mmCIF file of C-alpha atoms and ligand atoms in Angstrom:
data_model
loop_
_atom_site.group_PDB
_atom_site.id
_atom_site.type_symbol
_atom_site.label_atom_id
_atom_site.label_comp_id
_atom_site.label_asym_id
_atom_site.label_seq_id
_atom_site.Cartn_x
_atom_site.Cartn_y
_atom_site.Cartn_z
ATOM 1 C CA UNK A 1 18.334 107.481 -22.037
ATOM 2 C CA UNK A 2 17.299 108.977 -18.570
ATOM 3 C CA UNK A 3 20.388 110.064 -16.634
ATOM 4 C CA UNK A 4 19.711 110.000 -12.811
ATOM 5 C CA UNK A 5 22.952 111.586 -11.091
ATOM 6 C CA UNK A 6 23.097 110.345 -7.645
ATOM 7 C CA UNK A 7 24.321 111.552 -4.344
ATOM 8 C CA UNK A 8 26.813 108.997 -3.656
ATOM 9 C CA UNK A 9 26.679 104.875 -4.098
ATOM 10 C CA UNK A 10 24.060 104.486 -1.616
ATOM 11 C CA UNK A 11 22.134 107.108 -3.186
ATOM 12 C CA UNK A 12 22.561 105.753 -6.835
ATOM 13 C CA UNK A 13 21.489 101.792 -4.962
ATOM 14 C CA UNK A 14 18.638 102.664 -3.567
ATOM 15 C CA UNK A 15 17.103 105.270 -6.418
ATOM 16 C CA UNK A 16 17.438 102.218 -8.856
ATOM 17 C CA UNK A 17 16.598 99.455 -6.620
ATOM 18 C CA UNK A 18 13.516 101.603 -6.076
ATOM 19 C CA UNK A 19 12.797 101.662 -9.614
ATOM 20 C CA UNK A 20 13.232 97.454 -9.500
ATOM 21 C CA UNK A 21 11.218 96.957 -6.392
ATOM 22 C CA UNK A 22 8.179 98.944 -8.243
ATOM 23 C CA UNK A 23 8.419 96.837 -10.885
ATOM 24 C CA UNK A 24 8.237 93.699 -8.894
ATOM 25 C CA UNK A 25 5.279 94.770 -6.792
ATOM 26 C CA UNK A 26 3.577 95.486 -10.352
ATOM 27 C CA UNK A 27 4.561 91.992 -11.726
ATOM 28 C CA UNK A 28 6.047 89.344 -9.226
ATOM 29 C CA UNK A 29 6.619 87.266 -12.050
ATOM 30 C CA UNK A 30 8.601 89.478 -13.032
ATOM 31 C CA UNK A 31 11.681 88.219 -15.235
ATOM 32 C CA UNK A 32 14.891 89.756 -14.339
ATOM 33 C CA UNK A 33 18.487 89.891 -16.197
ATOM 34 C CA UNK A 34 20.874 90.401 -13.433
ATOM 35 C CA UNK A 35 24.575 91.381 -13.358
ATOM 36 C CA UNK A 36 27.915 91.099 -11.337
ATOM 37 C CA UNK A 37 30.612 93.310 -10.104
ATOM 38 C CA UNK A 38 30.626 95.921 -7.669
ATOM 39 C CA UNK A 39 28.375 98.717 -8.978
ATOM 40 C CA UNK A 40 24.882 96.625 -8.635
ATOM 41 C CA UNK A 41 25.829 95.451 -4.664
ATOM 42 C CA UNK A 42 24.339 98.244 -3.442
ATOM 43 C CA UNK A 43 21.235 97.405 -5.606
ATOM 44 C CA UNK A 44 20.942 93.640 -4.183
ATOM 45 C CA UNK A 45 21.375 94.839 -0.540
ATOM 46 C CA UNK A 46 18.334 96.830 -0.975
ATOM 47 C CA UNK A 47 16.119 94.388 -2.936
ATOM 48 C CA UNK A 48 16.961 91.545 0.585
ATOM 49 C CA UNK A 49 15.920 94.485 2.554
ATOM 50 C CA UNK A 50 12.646 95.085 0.908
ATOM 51 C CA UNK A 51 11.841 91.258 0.799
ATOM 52 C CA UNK A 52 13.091 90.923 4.312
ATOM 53 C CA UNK A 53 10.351 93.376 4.664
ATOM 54 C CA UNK A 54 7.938 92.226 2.969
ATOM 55 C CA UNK A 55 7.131 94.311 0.224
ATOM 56 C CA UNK A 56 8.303 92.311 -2.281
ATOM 57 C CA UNK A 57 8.950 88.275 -2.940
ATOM 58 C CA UNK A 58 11.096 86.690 -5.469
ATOM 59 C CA UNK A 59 8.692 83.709 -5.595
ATOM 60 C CA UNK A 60 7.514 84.068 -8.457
ATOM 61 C CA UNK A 61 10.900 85.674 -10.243
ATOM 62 C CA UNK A 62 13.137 84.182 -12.513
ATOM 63 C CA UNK A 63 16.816 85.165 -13.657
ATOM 64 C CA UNK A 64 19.002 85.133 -16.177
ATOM 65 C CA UNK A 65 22.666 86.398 -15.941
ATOM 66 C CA UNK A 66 24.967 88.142 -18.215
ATOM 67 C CA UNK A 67 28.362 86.503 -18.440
ATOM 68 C CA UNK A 68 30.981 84.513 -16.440
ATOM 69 C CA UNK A 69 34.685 83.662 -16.656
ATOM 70 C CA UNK A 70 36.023 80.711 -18.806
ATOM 71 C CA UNK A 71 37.246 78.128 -17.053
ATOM 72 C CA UNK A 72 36.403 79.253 -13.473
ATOM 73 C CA UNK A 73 34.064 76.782 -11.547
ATOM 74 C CA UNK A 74 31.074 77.402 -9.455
ATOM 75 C CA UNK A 75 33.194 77.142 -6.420
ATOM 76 C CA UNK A 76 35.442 79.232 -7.080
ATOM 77 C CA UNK A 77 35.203 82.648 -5.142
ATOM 78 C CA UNK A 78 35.815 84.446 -8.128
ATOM 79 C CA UNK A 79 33.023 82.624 -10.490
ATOM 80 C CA UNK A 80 30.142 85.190 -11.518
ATOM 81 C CA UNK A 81 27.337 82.040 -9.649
ATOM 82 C CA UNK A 82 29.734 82.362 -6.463
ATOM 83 C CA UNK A 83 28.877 86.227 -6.128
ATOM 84 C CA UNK A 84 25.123 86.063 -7.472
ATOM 85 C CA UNK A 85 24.647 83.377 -4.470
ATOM 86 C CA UNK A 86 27.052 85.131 -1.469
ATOM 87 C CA UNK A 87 25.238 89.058 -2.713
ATOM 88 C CA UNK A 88 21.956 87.722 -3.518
ATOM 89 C CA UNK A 89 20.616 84.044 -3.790
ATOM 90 C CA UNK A 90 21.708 83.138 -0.521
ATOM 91 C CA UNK A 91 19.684 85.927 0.904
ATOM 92 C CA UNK A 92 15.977 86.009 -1.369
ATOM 93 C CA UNK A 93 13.687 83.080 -1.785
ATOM 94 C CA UNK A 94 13.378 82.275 -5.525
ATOM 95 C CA UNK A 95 12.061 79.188 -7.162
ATOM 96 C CA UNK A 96 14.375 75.966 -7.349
ATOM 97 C CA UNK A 97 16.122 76.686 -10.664
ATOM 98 C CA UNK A 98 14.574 80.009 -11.253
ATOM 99 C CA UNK A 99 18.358 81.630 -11.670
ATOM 100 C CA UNK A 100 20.262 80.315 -15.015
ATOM 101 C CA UNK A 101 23.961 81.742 -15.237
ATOM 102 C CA UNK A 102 25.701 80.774 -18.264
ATOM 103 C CA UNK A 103 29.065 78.635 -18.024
ATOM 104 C CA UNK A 104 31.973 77.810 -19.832
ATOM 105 C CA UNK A 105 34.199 75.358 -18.468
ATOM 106 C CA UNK A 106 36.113 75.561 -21.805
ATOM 107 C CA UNK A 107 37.005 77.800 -24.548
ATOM 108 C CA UNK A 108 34.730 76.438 -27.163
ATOM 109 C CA UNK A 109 31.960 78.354 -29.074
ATOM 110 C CA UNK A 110 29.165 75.538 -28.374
ATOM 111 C CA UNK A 111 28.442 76.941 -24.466
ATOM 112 C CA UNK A 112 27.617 80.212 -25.952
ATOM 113 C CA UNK A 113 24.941 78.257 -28.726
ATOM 114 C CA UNK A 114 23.621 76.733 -25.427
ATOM 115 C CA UNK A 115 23.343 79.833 -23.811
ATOM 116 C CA UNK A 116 21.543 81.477 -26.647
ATOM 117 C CA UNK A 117 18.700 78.611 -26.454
ATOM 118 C CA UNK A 118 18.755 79.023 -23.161
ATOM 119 C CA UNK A 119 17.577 82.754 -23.530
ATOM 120 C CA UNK A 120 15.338 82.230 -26.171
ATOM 121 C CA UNK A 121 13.714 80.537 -23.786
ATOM 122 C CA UNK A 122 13.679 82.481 -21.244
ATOM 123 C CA UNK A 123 12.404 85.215 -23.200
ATOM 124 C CA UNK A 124 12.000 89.177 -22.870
ATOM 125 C CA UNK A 125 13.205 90.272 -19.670
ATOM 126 C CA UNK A 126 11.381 92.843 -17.785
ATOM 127 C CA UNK A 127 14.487 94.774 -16.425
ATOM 128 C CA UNK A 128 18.241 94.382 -17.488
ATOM 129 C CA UNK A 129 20.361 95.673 -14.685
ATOM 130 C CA UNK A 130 24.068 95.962 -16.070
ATOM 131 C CA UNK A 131 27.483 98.204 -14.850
ATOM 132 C CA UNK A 132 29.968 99.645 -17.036
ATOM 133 C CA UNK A 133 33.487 99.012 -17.480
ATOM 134 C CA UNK A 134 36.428 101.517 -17.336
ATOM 135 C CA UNK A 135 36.393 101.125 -20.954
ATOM 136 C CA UNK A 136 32.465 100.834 -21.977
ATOM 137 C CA UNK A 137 31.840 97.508 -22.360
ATOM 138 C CA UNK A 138 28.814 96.029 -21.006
ATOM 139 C CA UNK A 139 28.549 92.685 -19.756
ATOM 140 C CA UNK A 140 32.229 91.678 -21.313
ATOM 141 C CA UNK A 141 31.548 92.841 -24.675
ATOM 142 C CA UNK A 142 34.304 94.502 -24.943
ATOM 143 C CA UNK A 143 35.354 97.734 -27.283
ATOM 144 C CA UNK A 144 36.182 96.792 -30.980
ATOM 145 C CA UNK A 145 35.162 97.090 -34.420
ATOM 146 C CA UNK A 146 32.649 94.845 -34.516
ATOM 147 C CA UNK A 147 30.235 93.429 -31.456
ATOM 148 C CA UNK A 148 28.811 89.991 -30.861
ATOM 149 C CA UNK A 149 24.869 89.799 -31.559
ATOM 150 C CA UNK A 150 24.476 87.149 -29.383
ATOM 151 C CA UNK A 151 26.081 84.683 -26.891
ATOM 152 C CA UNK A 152 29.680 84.510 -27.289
ATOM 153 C CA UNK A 153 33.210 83.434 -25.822
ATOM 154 C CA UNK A 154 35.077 86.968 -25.466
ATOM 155 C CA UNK A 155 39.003 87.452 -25.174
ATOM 156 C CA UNK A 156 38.740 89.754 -22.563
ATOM 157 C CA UNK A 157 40.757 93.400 -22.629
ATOM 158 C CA UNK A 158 43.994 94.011 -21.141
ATOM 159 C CA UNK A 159 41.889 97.003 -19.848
ATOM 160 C CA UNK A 160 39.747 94.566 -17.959
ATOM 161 C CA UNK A 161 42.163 92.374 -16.888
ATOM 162 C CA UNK A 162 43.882 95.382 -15.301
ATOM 163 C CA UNK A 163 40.663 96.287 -13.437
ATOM 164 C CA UNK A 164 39.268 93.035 -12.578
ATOM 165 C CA UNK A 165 42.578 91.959 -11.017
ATOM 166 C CA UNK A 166 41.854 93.688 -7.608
ATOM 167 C CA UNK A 167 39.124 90.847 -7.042
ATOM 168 C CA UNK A 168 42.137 88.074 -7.971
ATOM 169 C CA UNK A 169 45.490 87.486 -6.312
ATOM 170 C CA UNK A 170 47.416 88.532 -8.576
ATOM 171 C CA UNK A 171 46.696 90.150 -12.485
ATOM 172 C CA UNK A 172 47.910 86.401 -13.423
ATOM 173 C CA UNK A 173 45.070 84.670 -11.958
ATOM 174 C CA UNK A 174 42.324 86.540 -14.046
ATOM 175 C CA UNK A 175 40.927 84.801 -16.906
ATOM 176 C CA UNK A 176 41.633 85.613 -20.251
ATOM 177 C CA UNK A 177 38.124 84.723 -21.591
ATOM 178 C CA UNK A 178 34.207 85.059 -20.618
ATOM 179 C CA UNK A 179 31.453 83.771 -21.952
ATOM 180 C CA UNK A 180 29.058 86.819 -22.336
ATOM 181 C CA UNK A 181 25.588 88.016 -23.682
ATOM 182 C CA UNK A 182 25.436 89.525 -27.057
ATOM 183 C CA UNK A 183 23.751 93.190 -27.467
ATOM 184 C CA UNK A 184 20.999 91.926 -28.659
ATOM 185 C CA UNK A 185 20.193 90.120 -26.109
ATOM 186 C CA UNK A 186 21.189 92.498 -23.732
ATOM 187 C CA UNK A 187 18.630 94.703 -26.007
ATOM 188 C CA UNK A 188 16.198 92.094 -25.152
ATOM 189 C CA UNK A 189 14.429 93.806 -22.080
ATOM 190 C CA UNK A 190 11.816 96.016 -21.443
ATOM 191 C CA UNK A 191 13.863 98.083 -19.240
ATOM 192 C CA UNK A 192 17.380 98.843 -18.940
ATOM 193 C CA UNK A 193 18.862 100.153 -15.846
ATOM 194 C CA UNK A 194 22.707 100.752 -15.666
ATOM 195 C CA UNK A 195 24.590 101.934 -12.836
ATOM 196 C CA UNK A 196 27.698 103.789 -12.793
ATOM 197 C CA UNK A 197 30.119 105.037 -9.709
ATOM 198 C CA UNK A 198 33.281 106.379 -8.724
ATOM 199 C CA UNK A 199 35.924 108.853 -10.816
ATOM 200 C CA UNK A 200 37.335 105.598 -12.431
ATOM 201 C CA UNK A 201 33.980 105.366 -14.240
ATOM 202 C CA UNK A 202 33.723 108.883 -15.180
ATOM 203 C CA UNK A 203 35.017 109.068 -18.778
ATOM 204 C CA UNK A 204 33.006 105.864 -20.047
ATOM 205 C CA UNK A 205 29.630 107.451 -18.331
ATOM 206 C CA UNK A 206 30.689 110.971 -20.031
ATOM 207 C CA UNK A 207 30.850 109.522 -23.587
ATOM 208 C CA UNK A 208 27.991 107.772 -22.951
ATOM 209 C CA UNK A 209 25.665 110.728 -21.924
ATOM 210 C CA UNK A 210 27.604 113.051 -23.790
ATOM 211 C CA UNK A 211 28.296 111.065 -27.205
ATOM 212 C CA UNK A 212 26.568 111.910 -30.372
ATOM 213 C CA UNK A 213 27.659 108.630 -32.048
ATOM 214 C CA UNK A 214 27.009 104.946 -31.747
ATOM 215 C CA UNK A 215 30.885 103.546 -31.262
ATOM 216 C CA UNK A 216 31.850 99.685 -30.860
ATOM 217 C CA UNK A 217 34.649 101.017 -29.195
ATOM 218 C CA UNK A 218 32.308 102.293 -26.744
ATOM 219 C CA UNK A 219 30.160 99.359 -26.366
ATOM 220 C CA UNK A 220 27.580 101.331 -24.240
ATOM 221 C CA UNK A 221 27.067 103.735 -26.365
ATOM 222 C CA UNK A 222 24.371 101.110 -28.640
ATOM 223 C CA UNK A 223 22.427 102.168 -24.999
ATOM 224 C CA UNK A 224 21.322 105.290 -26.944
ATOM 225 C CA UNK A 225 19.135 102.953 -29.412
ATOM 226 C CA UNK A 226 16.981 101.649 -26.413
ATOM 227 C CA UNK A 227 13.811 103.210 -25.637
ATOM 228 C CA UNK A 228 13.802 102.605 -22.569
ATOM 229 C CA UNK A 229 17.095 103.286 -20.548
ATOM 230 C CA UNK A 230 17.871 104.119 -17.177
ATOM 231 C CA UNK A 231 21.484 105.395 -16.242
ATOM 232 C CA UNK A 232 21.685 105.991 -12.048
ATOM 233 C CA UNK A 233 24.956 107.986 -11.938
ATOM 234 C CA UNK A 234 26.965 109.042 -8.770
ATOM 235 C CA UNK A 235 28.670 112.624 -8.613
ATOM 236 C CA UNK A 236 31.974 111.099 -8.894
ATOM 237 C CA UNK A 237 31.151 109.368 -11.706
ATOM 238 C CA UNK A 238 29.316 112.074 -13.265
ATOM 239 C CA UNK A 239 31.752 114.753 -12.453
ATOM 240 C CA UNK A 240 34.823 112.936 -12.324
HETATM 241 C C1 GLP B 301 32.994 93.381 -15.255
HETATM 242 C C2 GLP B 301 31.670 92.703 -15.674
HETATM 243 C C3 GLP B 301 30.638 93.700 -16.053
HETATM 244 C C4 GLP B 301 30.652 94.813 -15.033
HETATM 245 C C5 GLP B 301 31.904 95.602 -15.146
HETATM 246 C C6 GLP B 301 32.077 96.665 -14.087
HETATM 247 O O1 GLP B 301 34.075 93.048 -16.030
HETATM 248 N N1 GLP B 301 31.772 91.760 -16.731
HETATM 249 O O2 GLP B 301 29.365 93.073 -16.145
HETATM 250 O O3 GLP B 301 29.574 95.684 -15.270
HETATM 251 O O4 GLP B 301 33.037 94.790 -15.278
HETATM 252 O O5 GLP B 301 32.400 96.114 -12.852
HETATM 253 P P1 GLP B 301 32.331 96.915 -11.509
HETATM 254 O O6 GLP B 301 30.872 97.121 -11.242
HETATM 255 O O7 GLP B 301 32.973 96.057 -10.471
HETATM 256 O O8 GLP B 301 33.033 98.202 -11.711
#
């Protein structure tokens, strides 16, 4: 694992969206596992910059995301495809049905099978970007004794709930279950680049750079296994 500590958020955005933007102008057909939440923002804003500018296109890109509330439709404000279009879609041209987000409109294993074909399809991704939760998970796979291989519907943590709940009205409103990717799919890509900010982050990123284990309780720490692992780290994150 490579652990880039960062100025500040801006600074960790643009270092990795650097690294991303490099890869594109290498291979615009490039195939890209993209992520939600706050940390990778940052990371889109710079991408629409650079194809605003012209250095790169997404013409010739295709996505695949890594999870999405139960339950939630694509409406919603809160659905996973509702933020990939508003911080990113809306704002790149990609190919009509280049971007595949996985849904669950009900608790029930058989989305997650789809899912998995879905991704075998796709195949190897040339860059994973993915965040970190308060408590280590990745994507929603979430700290326990055992983690999902593959596609799966997740119970999510009280943890997470907790956390999510400042994008929701109220801690009520927040599902209780997400259909995510497994680790190994997740494992599944050339490159992995995970961003980390902010204090609230700092004792998941310190376990993870400091560990000497592999944990399922600390789902990132299987990160350590990958040969090919970015972490872009802010000082408050790093420090704490
Ligand atoms: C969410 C998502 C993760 C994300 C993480 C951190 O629950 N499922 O994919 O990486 O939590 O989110 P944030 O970047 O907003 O801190």
């Amino acid at each position: 694992m490579k652990v880039i500590v960062c100025k500040d958020y801006d600074d960790m955005s643009k270092k990795a969206a650097d690294l991303v933007i490099s890869n594109i102008i290498e291979k615009p057909q490039i195939k890209l596992g993209l992520a939600t939440g706050s940390s990778p923002i940052g990371l889109y804003e710079n991408l629409i910059k650079a194809n605003d500018e012209g250095e790169i296109s997404f013409r010739y890109a295709k996505s695949v995301n890594l999870d999405e509330y139960v339950g939630i439709s694509a409406d919603n404000d809160q659905s996973y495809k509702y933020f990939m279009k508003k911080n990113f879609f809306d704002h790149v041209s990609f190919n009509e049905g280049a971007n595949i987000l996985p849904s669950a409109p009900e608790n029930d294993e058989k989305y997650a099978k789809d899912y998995d074909k879905i991704l075998d399809e796709f195949g190897q991704r040339d860059i994973q970007i993915l965040g970190i939760g308060e408590n280590g998970h990745i994507a929603f796979n979430e700290p326990a004794d055992k983690l999902n291989r593959r596609t799966s519907i997740v119970k999510l943590s009280e943890s997470t709930i907790e956390a999510n709940s400042r994008f929701f009205a109220s801690e009520e409103d927040v599902p209780r279950y997400a259909i995510s990717m497994g680790l190994s799919d997740i494992f599944n890509a050339r490159t992995i680049i995970l961003l980390a900010n902010g204090k609230k982050k700092h004792e998941a990123v310190k376990k993870l750079i400091e560990g000497t284990s592999i944990d399922p309780h600390l789902p990132a720490s299987f990160l350590a296994l990958h040969p090919n692992v970015y972490i872009y780290v802010d000082e408050e994150a790093y420090r704490g």
